[in-house]
Amino acid sequence: MARGEEEEEEWVWVRRPSTAEAEWWGGGSDPDPSRPLKVVFTGPAKHWTDAAPIGNGSLGAMVFGGVASETLMLNHDTLWTGVPGYYTNPKAPDVLAEVRKLVDDGHYSEASKVAFDLAGHPSDVYQPLGNINLEFGDSHLEYAAYERELDLRTATAKVKYTVGDVEFTREHFASNPQQVLVIKISASKTGSLSFVVSLDSKLQYNSSVDGVRRIVLEGSCPSSRIAPRENLSNSPTGIQFAAVLDLQVGDAGVVQVVGGKKLKVEGADWAVLLLAAASSFEGPFKKPSDSKKNPKEISLNTLSSIKKMSFSQLFAYHLDDYESLFNRVSLQLSKGSSKTSEENYFGRHKAERPQAVKTNSFSLLTKDSLVSTAERVKSFKINEDPSLVELLFHYGRYLLISSSRPGTQISNLQGIWNKDIEPAWDAAPHLNINLQMNYWPSLTCNLSECQEPLFDFIGSLAVNGSKTAKVNYEANGWVAHQVTDIWAKTSPDRGDPLWALWPMGGAWLCVHLWDHYTFSMDKSFLENTAHPLLEGCASFLLDWLIKGQGDLLETNPSTSPEHYFIGPDGKKASVSYSTTMDIAIIKEVFLIVLSSAEVLGRTNSDLIERIKKTLPRLPPTKIARDGSIMEWARDFEDPEVHHRHVSHLFGLFPGHTITLEKNPDLCKAIDNSLYKRGDLGPGWSTTWKTALWAHLHNSEHAYRLVKQLFDLVDPDHESDYEGGLYSNLFTAHPPFQIDANFGFTAAIAEMLVQSTMQDLYLLPALPQDKWREGCVRGLKGRGGVTVSICWKEGTLHEARIFSENHNSFINLHYNGVTTAVKLSHGYIYTFNRFLKCLRMRPQSEVTTFP
């Protein structure tokens, strides 16, 4: 044990663990706070994707960092077009029967055309709130020493520059505890701060000064996705909203009202701007016209509740809240060479070593000038800087914390950030990969609370989806299709069945319900939230399945998301039967319901009996003539072999029905499928493939796709790119979609730790020659375990596993070695690379960081 005792000193706690696991595992104290986690910019934003995003889950802003004039683009997660909808089509059953007959007869192209009549209305559209406009005047046209950064450790965006001999600093953060956006502007020389502030919006709005130091903006969202041009008085009321800005200035400053809409500050040392916002949205089932909420009054009350709080107090509450989530996980990666991390930033082609300097709260690398994150992305293909992987990994966690909190709306296709009245794809949550990917990191990366809005939303989908299932398909249970919105739309989208006709969206979301239970072991959640929704989903799937060839059941009509095939008649089609993804999701849900019923002691129901009888009749996953996984029930010709979706590989990840150990032949076919698809694709496709390669334990190919994502996208020519990163590290489809930010974080976690309820895999896809040394702390595994791992020279050095509340038996895996382990709750277990348990200590006795 001498060796173990000696190594113990490498892991130092800065305070004693509390009884709560969140505090016990990282608890607001990062193990290496000196490592910078900052997105750095060397100038003001020229494009929206150069700006820095901040958010508190519902209220968000993009900080451009302009000097003479600045704009903060604002968003609120409840601002959408539309009103509650009727997500049914009484004509659908007759059309469905016709489509099924055409499919049965092998007329797939004709079936694809008739299936257009199964389409519904399009989703509604996410809207921008407005802008905070700051005008500093012509005196700020000439400036020097410009610095701008987004600090992921503190969730603050900062801007600093000098004009003459005066240094100006701006600090921005979005407070979740106080539900306000906070901006502090300060000058290093007394009386040097002067500016004008105003609010405006792209939506219908009115803005005015209310009192001496307050601006109120009130507006409304369109009641339909295309605002009516006539009879505005007769159109239904859309969501109403308000934003209120309070201004505080130091004693030296003077505030004046300009034109009834602006506030002018002169001769101040500092100023603090506080903005609160609210809307009349009261849930997906209440019309805005029936809402009793007063957005202005709510915003005023929010500001009134903090009127005695200083900037320092607001920041302290913000930081305490944010760090309680962010600091649960740390990641350190190293090539294992003697080079410093600063040298890695620049790459081998730089002859001189840069110096790290700290100026006030800024810590930025210099070599005559700042090094922007964009430049680091451009250099990644050369230097493969591991610290940039760390930054992008944590950026995904930052964005999830900033865009999805308990009580907020779900993180949509752009999180909560949007500048356009008509954003790409309406910024609507898409259920054939994108919304699910948004929440992939929530469990493995120790942010389970951030997933709560998803469960609330699934509950709303089940309400509307039961009507869609009954009317459209004459089925029990509930269903949701490919796209949705704030009103919990569940009917097919308008347009081509290629994407619109996909009734598996709700079923895929149900996997998240079970995953939450397996990670948390929260039986109350399973019983009261997950299981009723799972039962409703399974009821629909049982009714959706119809008799196929022989004794097998089939789904008909069926599409593989957004992917055509060539039928036997040589015609292009999208509609057939029993696509591989359909059956994989159905099998997944059925097995989950059986497992859930077993946990809850509800195995004697009619539903469970039906599922048990149905499972053996589901078609098996097939291997095509070329050795790949068959995407459709027949081995159709694929006109686009490099298609962006890899839907037919769902069973491996994020599904759980295919594993290397149990299904080696299928995994070989998945390997062939991934080679056949190729590596190129949008950001979300790249990160999904990364996770798939990780689950094949192919570290080389997983890392190849990690590297591929580091491609700096030029916003002026973004159509020339597939995937990549913008200068603010937003991921590109292009255009911007946030899903790949989350997918990247999840994929890195899957490279380092994978789990089932019975198995825990350590470093299953570690690229040993790229990250030769490293540590990850605080990742989660199924069964309620928390995992920390350190490795040296590409080999496991030490792993620590902790279960706070549950005893369990697991098979621990590393590098071909498997050890059966019994974990007693409340104990920390330490293992070496041979999976020998070096220590087992009660949590109460541990004073070192596990």
PDB file of C-alpha atoms in Angstrom, residues 22 42 62 132 161 192 202 280 285 383 438 474 486 490 506 548 557 559 632 642 661 664 668 695 705 789 841-842:
ATOM      1  CA  ALA A  22     -22.633  17.391  -6.594  1.00  0.00           C
ATOM      2  CA  THR A  42      -8.930  40.090 -30.928  1.00  0.00           C
ATOM      3  CA  MET A  62     -24.933  37.849 -27.884  1.00  0.00           C
ATOM      4  CA  ILE A 132     -29.551  46.801 -26.161  1.00  0.00           C
ATOM      5  CA  TYR A 161      -9.796  48.603 -24.595  1.00  0.00           C
ATOM      6  CA  SER A 192     -14.527  59.475 -18.217  1.00  0.00           C
ATOM      7  CA  LYS A 202     -37.275  43.533 -34.972  1.00  0.00           C
ATOM      8  CA  SER A 280     -47.280  36.104 -21.634  1.00  0.00           C
ATOM      9  CA  PHE A 285     -52.138  24.623 -24.253  1.00  0.00           C
ATOM     10  CA  ASN A 383      -0.496  21.411 -33.789  1.00  0.00           C
ATOM     11  CA  ASN A 438     -28.783  18.653 -27.488  1.00  0.00           C
ATOM     12  CA  GLU A 474     -56.655   5.463 -35.182  1.00  0.00           C
ATOM     13  CA  ILE A 486     -43.086  25.683 -28.221  1.00  0.00           C
ATOM     14  CA  THR A 490     -46.926  16.466 -32.797  1.00  0.00           C
ATOM     15  CA  GLY A 506     -41.499  10.770 -29.554  1.00  0.00           C
ATOM     16  CA  GLY A 548     -46.010  -8.112 -42.579  1.00  0.00           C
ATOM     17  CA  PRO A 557     -45.315   3.596 -44.120  1.00  0.00           C
ATOM     18  CA  THR A 559     -38.880   6.339 -43.909  1.00  0.00           C
ATOM     19  CA  TRP A 632     -34.231  -0.283 -45.403  1.00  0.00           C
ATOM     20  CA  HIS A 642     -22.369   9.705 -48.257  1.00  0.00           C
ATOM     21  CA  GLU A 661     -19.467  -8.162 -27.104  1.00  0.00           C
ATOM     22  CA  PRO A 664     -19.666  -8.666 -33.324  1.00  0.00           C
ATOM     23  CA  LYS A 668     -18.426  -5.189 -38.225  1.00  0.00           C
ATOM     24  CA  HIS A 695     -18.570   2.648 -29.288  1.00  0.00           C
ATOM     25  CA  LEU A 705     -13.483  13.110 -36.650  1.00  0.00           C
ATOM     26  CA  ILE A 789      -9.633   8.611 -14.403  1.00  0.00           C
ATOM     27  CA  ARG A 841     -12.503   4.124   1.776  1.00  0.00           C
ATOM     28  CA  PRO A 842     -15.692   5.582   3.208  1.00  0.00           C
TER      29      PRO A 842
END
